[in-house]
Short mmCIF file of C-alpha atoms in Angstrom, two decimals:
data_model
loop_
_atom_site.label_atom_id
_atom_site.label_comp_id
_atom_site.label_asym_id
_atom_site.label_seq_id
_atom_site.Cartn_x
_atom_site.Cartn_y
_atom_site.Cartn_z
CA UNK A 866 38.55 3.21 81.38
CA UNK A 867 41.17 5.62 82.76
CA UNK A 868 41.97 4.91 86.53
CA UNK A 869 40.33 7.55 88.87
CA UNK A 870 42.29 8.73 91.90
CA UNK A 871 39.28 7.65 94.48
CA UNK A 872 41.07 9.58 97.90
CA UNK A 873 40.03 12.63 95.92
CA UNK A 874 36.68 12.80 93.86
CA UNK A 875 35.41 9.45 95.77
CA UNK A 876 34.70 12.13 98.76
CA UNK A 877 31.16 13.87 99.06
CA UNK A 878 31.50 17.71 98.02
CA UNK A 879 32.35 19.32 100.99
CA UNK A 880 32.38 23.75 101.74
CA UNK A 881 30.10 23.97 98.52
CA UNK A 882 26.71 25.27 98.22
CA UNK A 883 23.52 22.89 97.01
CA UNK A 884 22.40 23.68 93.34
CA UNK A 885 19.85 20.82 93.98
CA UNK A 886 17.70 19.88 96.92
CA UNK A 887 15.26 17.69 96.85
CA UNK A 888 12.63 16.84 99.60
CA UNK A 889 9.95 14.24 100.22
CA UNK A 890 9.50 14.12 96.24
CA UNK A 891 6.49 11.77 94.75
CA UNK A 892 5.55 11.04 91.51
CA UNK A 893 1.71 8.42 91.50
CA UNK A 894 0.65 7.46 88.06
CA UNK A 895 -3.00 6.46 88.47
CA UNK A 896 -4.76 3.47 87.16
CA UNK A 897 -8.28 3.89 86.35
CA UNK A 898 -10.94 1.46 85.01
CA UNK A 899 -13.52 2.15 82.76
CA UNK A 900 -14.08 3.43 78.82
CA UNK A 901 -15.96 6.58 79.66
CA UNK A 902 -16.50 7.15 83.03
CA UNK A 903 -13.10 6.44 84.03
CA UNK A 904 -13.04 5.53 87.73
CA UNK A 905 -9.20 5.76 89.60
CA UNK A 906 -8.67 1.91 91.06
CA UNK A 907 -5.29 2.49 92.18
CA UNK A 908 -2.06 4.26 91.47
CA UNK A 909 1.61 3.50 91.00
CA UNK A 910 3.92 5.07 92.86
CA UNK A 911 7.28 4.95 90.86
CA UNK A 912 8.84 7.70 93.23
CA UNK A 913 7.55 7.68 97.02
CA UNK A 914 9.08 10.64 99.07
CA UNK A 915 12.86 10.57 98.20
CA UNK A 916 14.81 13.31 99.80
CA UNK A 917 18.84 13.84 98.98
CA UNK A 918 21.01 17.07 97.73
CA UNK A 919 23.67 17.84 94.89
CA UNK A 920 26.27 19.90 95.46
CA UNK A 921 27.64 22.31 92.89
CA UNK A 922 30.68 20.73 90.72
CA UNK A 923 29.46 17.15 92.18
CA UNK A 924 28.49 13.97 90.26
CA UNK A 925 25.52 11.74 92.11
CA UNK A 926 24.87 8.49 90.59
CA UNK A 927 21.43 6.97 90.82
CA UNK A 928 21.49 3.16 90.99
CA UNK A 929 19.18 0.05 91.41
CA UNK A 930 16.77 -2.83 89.46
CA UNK A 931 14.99 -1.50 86.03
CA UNK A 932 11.44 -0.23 87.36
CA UNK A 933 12.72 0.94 90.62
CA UNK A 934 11.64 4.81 89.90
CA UNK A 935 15.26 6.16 88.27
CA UNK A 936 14.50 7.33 85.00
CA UNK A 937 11.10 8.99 86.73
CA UNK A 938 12.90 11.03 89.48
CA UNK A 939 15.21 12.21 86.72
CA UNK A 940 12.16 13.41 84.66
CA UNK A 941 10.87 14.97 88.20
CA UNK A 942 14.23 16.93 87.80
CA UNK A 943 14.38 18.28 84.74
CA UNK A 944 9.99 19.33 85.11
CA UNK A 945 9.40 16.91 82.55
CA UNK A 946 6.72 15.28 84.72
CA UNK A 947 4.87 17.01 87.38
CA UNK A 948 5.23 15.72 90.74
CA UNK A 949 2.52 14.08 92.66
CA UNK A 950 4.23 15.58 96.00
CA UNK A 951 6.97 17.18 97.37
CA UNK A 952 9.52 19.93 96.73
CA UNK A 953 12.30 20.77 93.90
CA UNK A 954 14.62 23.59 94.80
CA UNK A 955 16.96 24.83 92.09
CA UNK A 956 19.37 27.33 93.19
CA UNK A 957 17.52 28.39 96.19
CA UNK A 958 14.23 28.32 94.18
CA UNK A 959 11.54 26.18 94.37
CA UNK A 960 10.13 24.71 91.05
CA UNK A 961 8.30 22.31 92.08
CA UNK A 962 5.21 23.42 90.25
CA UNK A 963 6.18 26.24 87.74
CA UNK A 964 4.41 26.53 84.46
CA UNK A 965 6.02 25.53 80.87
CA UNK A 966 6.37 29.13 80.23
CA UNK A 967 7.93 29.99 83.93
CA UNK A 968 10.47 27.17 83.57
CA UNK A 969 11.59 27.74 80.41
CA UNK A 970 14.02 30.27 81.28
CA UNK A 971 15.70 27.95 83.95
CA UNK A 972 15.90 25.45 80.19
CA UNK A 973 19.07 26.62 80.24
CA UNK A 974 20.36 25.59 83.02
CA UNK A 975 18.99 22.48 83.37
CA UNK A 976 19.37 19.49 80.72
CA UNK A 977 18.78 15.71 80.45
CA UNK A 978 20.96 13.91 77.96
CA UNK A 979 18.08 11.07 77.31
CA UNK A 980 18.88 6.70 77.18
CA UNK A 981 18.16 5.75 73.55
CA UNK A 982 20.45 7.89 71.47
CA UNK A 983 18.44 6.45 68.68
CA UNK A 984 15.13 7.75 69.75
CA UNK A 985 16.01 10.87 71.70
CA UNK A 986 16.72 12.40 68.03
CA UNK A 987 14.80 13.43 65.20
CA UNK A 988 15.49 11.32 62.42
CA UNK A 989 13.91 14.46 59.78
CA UNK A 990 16.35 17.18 61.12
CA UNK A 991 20.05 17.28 60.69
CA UNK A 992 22.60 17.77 63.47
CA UNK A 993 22.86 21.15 62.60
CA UNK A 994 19.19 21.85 62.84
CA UNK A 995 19.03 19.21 66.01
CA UNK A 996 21.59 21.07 68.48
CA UNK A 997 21.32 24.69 67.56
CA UNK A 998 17.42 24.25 68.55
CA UNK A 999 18.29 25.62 72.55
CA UNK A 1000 19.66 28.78 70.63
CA UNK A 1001 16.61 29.39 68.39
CA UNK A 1002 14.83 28.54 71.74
CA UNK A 1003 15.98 30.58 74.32
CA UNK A 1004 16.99 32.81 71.64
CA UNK A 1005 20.25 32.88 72.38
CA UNK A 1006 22.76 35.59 70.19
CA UNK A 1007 25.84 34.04 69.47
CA UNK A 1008 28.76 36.08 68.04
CA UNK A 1009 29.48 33.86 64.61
CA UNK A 1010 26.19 32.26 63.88
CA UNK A 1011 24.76 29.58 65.30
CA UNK A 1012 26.15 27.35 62.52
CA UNK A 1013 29.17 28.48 64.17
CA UNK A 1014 28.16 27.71 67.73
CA UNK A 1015 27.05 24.42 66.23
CA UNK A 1016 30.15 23.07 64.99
CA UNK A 1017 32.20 24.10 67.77
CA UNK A 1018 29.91 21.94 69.84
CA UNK A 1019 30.42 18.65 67.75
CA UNK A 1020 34.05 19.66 67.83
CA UNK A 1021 34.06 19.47 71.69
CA UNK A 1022 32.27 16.09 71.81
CA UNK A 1023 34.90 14.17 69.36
CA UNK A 1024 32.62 14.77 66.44
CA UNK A 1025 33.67 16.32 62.76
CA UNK A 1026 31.99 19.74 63.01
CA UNK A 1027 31.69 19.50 58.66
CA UNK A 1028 28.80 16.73 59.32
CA UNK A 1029 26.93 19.76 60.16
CA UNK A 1030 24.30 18.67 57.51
CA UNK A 1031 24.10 15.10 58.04
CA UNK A 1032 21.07 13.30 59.71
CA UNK A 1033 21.31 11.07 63.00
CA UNK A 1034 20.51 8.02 60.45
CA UNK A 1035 24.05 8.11 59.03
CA UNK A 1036 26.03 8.17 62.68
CA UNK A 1037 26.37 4.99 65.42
CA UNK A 1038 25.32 4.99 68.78
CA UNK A 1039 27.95 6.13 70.26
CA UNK A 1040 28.01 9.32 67.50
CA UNK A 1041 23.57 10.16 68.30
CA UNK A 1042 24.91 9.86 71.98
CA UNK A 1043 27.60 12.49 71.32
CA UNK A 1044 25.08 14.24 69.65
CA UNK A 1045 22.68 14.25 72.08
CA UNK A 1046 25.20 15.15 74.98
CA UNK A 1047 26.21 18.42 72.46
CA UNK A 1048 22.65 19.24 72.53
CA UNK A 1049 22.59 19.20 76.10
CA UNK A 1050 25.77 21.21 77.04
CA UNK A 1051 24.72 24.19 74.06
CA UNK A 1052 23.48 26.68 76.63
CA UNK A 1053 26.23 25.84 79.10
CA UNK A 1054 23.76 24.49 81.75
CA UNK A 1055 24.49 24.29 85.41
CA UNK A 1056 23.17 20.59 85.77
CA UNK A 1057 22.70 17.75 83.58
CA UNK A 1058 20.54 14.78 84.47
CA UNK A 1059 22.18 11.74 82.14
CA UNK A 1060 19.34 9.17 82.33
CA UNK A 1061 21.42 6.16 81.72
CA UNK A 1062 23.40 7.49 78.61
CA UNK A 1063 25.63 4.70 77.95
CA UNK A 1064 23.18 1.64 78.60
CA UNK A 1065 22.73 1.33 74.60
CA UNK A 1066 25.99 1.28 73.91
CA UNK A 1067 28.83 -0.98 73.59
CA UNK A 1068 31.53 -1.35 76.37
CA UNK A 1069 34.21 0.22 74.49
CA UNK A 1070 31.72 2.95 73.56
CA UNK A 1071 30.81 3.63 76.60
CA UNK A 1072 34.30 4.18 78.32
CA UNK A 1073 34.76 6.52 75.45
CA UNK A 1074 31.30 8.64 76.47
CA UNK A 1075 31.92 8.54 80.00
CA UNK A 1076 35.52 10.06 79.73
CA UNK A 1077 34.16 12.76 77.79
CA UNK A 1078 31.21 13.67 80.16
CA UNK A 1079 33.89 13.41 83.04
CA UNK A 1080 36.19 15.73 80.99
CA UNK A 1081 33.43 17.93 80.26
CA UNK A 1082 32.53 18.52 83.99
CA UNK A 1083 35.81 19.52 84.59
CA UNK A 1084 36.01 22.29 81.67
CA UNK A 1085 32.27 23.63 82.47
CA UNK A 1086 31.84 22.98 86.25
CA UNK A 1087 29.00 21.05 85.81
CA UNK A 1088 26.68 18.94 87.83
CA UNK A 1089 25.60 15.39 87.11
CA UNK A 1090 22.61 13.70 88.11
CA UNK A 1091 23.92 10.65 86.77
CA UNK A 1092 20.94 7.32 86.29
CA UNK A 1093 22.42 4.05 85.79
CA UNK A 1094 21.97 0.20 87.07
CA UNK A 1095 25.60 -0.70 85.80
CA UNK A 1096 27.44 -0.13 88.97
CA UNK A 1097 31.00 -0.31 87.46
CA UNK A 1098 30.09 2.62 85.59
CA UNK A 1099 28.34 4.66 88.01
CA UNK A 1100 31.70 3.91 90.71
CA UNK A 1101 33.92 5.37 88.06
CA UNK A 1102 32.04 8.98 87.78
CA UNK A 1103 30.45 9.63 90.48
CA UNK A 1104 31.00 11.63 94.10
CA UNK A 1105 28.15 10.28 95.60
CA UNK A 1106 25.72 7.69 95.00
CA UNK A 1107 21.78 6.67 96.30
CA UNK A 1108 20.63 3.50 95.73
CA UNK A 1109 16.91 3.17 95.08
CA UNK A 1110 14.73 0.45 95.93
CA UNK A 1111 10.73 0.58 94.72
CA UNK A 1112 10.62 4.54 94.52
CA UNK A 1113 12.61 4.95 97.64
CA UNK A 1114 16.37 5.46 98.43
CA UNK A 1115 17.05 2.81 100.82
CA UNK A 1116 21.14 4.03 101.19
CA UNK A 1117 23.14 6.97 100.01
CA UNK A 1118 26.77 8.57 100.70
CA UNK A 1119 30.19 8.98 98.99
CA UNK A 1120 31.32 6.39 96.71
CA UNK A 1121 34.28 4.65 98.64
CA UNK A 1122 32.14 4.16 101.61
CA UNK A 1123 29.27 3.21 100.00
CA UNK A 1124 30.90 0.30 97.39
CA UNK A 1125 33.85 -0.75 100.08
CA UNK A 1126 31.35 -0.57 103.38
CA UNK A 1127 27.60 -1.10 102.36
CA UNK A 1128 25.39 -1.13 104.72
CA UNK A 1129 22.11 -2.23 103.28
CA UNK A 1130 21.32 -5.70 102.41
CA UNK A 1131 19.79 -4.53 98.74
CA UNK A 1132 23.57 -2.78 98.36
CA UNK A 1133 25.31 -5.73 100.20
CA UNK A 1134 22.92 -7.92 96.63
CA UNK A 1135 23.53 -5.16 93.59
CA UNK A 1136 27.82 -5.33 94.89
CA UNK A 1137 27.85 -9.11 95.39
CA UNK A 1138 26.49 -9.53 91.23
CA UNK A 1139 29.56 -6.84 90.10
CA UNK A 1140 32.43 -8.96 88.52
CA UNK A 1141 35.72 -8.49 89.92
CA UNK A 1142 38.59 -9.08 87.26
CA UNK A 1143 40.51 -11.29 89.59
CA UNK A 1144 40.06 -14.75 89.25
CA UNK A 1145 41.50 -15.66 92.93
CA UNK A 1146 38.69 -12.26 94.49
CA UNK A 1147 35.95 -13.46 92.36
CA UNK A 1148 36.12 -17.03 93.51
CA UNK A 1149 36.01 -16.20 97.04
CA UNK A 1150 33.57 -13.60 96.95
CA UNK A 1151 30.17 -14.32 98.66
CA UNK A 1152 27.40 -13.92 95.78
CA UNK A 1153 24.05 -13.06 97.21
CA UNK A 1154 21.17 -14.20 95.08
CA UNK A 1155 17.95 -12.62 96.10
CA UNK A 1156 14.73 -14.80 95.96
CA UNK A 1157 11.24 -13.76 94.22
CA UNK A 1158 10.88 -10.81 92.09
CA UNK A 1159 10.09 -7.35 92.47
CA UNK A 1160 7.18 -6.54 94.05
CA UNK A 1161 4.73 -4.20 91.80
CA UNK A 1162 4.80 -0.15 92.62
CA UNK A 1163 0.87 -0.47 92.46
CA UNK A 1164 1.10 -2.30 95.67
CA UNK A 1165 4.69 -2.62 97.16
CA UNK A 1166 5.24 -4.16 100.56
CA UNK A 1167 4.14 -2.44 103.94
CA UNK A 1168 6.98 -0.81 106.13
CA UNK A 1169 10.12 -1.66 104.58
CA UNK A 1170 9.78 -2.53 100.71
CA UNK A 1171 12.45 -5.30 100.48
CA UNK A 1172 11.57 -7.38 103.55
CA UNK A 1173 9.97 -9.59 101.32
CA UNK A 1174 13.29 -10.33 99.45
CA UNK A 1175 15.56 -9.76 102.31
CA UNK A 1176 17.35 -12.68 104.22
CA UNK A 1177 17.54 -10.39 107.39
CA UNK A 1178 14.06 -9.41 107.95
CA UNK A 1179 12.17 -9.69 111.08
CA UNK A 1180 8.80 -8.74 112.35
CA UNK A 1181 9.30 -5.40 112.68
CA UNK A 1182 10.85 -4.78 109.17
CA UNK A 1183 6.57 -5.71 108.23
CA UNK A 1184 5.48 -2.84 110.58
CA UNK A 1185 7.50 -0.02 110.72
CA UNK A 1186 9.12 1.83 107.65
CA UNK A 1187 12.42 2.11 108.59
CA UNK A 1188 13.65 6.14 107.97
CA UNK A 1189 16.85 7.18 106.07
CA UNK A 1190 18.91 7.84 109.01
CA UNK A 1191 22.77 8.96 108.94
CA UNK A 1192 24.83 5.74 110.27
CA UNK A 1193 28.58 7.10 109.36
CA UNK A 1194 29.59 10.73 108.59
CA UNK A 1195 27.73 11.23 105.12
CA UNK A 1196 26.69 7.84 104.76
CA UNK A 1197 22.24 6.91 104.95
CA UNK A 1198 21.19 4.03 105.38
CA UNK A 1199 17.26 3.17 105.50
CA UNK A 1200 17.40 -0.24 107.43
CA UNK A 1201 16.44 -1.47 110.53
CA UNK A 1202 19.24 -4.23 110.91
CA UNK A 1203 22.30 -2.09 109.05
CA UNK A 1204 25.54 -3.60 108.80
CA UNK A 1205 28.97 -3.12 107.36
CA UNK A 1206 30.58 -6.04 105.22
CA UNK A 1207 33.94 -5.29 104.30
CA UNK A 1208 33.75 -6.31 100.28
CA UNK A 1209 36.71 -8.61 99.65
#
């Protein structure tokens, strides 16, 4: 991957305005029992009242374990799911609960580039027909066609625009993923949620794809959202970054604090399993192992949802939900017993 200057985009977005606020947000799936008269039992809470902002121009990365409520939030985003709870404020306006029809004009300025480039396209359409849908959607006029508009687009993600009649069958992963991020940036959108876009991939691959969505920010202004639980990848494109623990952020702020200074013993676990490629570093590293699994969203832990996997905890972590309170300028930390390891 190309080397990022970190003195310069590794600080949080400072003197710009929030496209994206976010407050108390919830998302409960409920679990009922029964054939016909279905009766609710229960309910799992993937997201459970997470609270952050994104700045204009800014990239946030979203980390943590697989089932820990990523992929949801970033469907809470984008109004692909409605929220249990909570509030969603886009540009200064809240759309938390707008119709289909009432959000689809804010479809342009707001896309999600989806995981599974294999899935996320139709395998009976053709590129073509695939990203110049948002045109014939939003019915947008474009001044050559939107054949036109089309190629162009594959042009700017590294693709040839004459497989303008091909279907997703006869392109890799890395192509569909191109594909899919072309789809997303047709109606020049103001924010992009990428829910884990380069998981699928290879690791050559996925250098390639991240350099181009860092590249395209820069061209377009845009603003990530950016899901991942590969934490070398989310420290190379991202501003900021909230780590998420059973539907809650447990720590958030600007990359070099956060991945240099962690402060929460989950963060202190996800750094300590990142390899270093130093042989002399990585064999005097401290590597945390964290015992049990995770405990189920249908009934996490009282209080503070890792003290049954953390090596710190004491009584009160049992009793009292510890709240997502600023430690250092910019940095949250949600932990009663915070502290700051200097990662060697």
């Amino acid at each position: 991957m190309t080397a990022v200057d970190e003195s310069t985009t590794g600080a949080p977005a400072t003197g710009k305005e929030p496209l994206l606020e976010v407050e108390g947000l919830q998302k409960y799936f409920p679990v009922t029992r029964g054939i016909i008269f279905q009766k609710q039992v229960g309910a799992v809470k993937a997201v459970d009242g997470l609270s952050f902002t994104v700045n204009k121009g800014e990239t946030l990365g979203l980390v943590g374990e697989t089932g820990c409520g990523k992929s949801t939030t970033g469907r809470l985003l984008t109004r692909l799911l409605e929220p249990s709870d909570g509030r969603i404020t886009f540009e200064g306006k809240d759309i938390t609960h707008l119709s289909r029809s009432a959000m689809r004009p804010l479809r342009k300025d707001i896309q999600i580039i989806f995981q599974d480039p294999y899935s996320s396209l139709n395998p009976r359409h053709t590129i073509g027909s695939i990203v110049g849908a948002p045109f014939r959607m939003q019915k947008v006029k474009t001044d050559n066609g939107i054949k036109k508009a089309v190629q162009d687009l594959l042009a700017l993600v590294g693709l040839n625009p004459e497989h303008y009649n091909r279907y997703p069958h006869e392109f890799s992963g890395g192509q569909r993923q191109r594909i899919g991020i072309a789809r997303a940036l047709a109606l020049r959108p103001k924010l992009i949620v990428c829910d884990e876009p380069v998981s699928a991939l290879d690791v050559s691959i996925q250098a390639q794809v991240i350099n181009l969505l860092d590249d395209l920010q820069s061209e377009f202004d845009l603003t990530y959202v950016f899901i991942a639980h590969d934490l070398s990848v989310v420290r190379h494109i991202s501003d900021r970054v909230a780590v998420m623990y059973l539907g809650k952020i447990v720590e958030i702020g600007d990359r070099v604090s956060l991945y240099e200074h962690p402060m929460h013993p989950y963060t202190h676990a996800l750094l300590s399993a990142v390899p270093v490629p130093d042989p002399v570093k990585e064999s005097k590293r401290e590597r945390i192992l964290l015992s049990g699994d995770v405990p189920s969203p249908l009934n996490p832990p009282p209080a503070c949802r890792f003290h049954t996997r953390c090596w710190k905890a004491q009584s009160i972590c049992k009793q009292v939900e510890p709240p997502l309170v600023e430690i250092q300028p910019g940095h949250e930390v949600a932990c009663h017993f915070p502290e700051e390891r200097v990662l060697v």
